Structure formats: C-alpha cells, structure tokens
CSV table of C-alpha atoms in Angstrom, one decimal:
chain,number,residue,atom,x,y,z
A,1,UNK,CA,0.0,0.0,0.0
A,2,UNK,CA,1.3,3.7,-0.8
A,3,UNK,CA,1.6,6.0,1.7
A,4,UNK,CA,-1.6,7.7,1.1
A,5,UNK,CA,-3.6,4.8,1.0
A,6,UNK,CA,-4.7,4.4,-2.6
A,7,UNK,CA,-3.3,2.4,-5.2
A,8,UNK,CA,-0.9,4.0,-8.0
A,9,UNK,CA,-2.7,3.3,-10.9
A,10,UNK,CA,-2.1,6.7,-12.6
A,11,UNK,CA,1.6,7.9,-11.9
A,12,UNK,CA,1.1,10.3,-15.1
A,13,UNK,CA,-2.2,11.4,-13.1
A,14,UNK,CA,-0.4,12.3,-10.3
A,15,UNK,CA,2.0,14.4,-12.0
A,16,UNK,CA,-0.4,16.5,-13.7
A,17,UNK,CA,-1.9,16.9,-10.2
A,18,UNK,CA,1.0,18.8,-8.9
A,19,UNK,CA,1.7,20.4,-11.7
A,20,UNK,CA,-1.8,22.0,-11.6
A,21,UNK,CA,-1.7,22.7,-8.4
A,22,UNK,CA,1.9,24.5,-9.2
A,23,UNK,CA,-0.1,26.0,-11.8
A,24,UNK,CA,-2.3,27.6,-8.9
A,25,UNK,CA,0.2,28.5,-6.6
A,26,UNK,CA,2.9,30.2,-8.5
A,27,UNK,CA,0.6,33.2,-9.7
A,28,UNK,CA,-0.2,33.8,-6.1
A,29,UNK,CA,3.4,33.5,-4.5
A,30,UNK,CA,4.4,36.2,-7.5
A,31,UNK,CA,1.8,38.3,-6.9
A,32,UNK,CA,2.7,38.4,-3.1
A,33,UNK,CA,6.2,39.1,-3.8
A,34,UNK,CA,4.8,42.1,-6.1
A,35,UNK,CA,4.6,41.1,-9.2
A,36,UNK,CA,1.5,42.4,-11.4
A,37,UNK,CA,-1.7,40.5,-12.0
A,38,UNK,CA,-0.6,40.9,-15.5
A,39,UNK,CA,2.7,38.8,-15.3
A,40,UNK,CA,1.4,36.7,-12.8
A,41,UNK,CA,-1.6,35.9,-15.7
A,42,UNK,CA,1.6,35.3,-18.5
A,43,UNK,CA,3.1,33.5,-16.0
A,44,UNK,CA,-0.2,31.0,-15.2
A,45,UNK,CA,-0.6,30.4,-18.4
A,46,UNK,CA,2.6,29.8,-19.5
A,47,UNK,CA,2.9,27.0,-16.9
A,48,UNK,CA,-0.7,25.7,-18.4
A,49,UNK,CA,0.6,25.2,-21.9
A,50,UNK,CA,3.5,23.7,-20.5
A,51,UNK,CA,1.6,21.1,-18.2
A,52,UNK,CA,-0.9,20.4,-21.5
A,53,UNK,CA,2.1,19.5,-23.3
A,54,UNK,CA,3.4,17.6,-20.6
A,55,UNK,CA,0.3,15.4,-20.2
A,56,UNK,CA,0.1,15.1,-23.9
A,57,UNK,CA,3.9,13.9,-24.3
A,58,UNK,CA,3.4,11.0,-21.5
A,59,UNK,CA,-0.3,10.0,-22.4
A,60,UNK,CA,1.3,9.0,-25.6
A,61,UNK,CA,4.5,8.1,-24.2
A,62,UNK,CA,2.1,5.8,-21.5
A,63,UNK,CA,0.3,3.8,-24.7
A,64,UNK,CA,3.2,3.6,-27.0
A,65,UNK,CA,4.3,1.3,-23.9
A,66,UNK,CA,0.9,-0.3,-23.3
A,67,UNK,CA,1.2,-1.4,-27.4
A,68,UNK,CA,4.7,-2.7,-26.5
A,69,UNK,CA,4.0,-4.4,-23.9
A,70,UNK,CA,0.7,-6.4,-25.7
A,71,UNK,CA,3.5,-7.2,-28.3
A,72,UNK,CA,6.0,-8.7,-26.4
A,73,UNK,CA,2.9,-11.0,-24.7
A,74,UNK,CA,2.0,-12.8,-28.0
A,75,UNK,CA,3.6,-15.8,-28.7
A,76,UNK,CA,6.0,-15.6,-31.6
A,77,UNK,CA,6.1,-17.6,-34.8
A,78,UNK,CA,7.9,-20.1,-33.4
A,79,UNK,CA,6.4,-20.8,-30.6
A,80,UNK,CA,3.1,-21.3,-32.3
A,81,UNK,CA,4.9,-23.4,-34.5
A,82,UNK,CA,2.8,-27.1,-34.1
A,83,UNK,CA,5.7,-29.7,-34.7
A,84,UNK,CA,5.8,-32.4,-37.4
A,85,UNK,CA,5.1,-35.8,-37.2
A,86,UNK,CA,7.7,-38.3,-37.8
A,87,UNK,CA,10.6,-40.7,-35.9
A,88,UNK,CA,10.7,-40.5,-32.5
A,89,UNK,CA,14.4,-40.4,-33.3
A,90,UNK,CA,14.6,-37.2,-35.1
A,91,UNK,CA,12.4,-35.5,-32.4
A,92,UNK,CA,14.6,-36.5,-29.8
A,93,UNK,CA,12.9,-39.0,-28.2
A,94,UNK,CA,14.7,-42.1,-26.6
A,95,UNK,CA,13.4,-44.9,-27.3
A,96,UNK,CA,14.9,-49.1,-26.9
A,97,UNK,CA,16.2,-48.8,-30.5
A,98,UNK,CA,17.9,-45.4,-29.9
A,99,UNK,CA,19.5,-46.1,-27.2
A,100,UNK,CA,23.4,-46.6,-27.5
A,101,UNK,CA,25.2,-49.4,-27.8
A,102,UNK,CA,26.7,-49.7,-24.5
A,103,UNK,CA,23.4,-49.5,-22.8
C-alpha cells in the first residue's frame, strides 16, 4: 500500500496533479512578492501550456508502452509453430532402439 492509501494506478495522473496545483500556486506567491496581475496571468498560463504539453507527451508516451507491452505477450512464430510428425528419433525422443550401444 502507498503511503496515502490508494493504489498507483495513474503515476502520469499524479504528476499532472501537482503540476496543476503549481499552476495555482505560483501566480499567487508572484503576486505576493509584487509582481502584477498581469505577469502573474503570462506567467499561469505559461505553466498551463506547458503542463498540457506535458500530459500530452506522456499519455502518448504511456500507450506507445501499453502497445509494446501487448507485443511482447503474444507468442512468436515459433512458438506457435505445431511440430511435425515423424521418428521418434529425429524429435529427440529415446526410445529401446535409440539407445546406444553400451546401454
């Protein structure tokens, strides 16, 4: 269990969660520290476009490794490969009249 006592099924989710909140916070610690509404606005939305870009990049980034992932779980060619009938010999089977002579 994580410390907060919910599963991490979203680690991407999370991220955009504090960038958000960043996104909230920043325009109000500049504006205490005197900067003008104004910049604080340029400033809050700069950080938005930057966060929606962010989210974009690893949504993508997240199913590009879903797709790889669903790859790598199907059996390859040559395991699905059925094998061929023919002497036990050749399939590597033992039997009495395989065995070696000093048996």
């Amino acid at each position: 269990m994580q410390p907060s006592g919910r599963p991490h099924d979203d680690p991407a989710g999370d991220v955009v969660r504090w960038a958000a909140f960043s996104c909230l916070l920043v325009p109000v610690i500049l504006v205490v520290y005197g900067t003008s509404f104004g910049g604080a606005a340029v400033a809050t939305l700069g950080l938005f476009v930057v966060t929606a870009a962010c989210l974009a990049l690893l949504r993508h980034s997240e199913r590009t490794a879903a797709r790889v992932r669903a790859q790598e779980r199907l059996p390859s060619a040559h395991r699905r490969r059925r094998s061929r009938g023919g002497p036990a010999g050749r399939r590597g089977c033992r039997t009495s009249e395989s065995a070696p002579p000093h048996d």
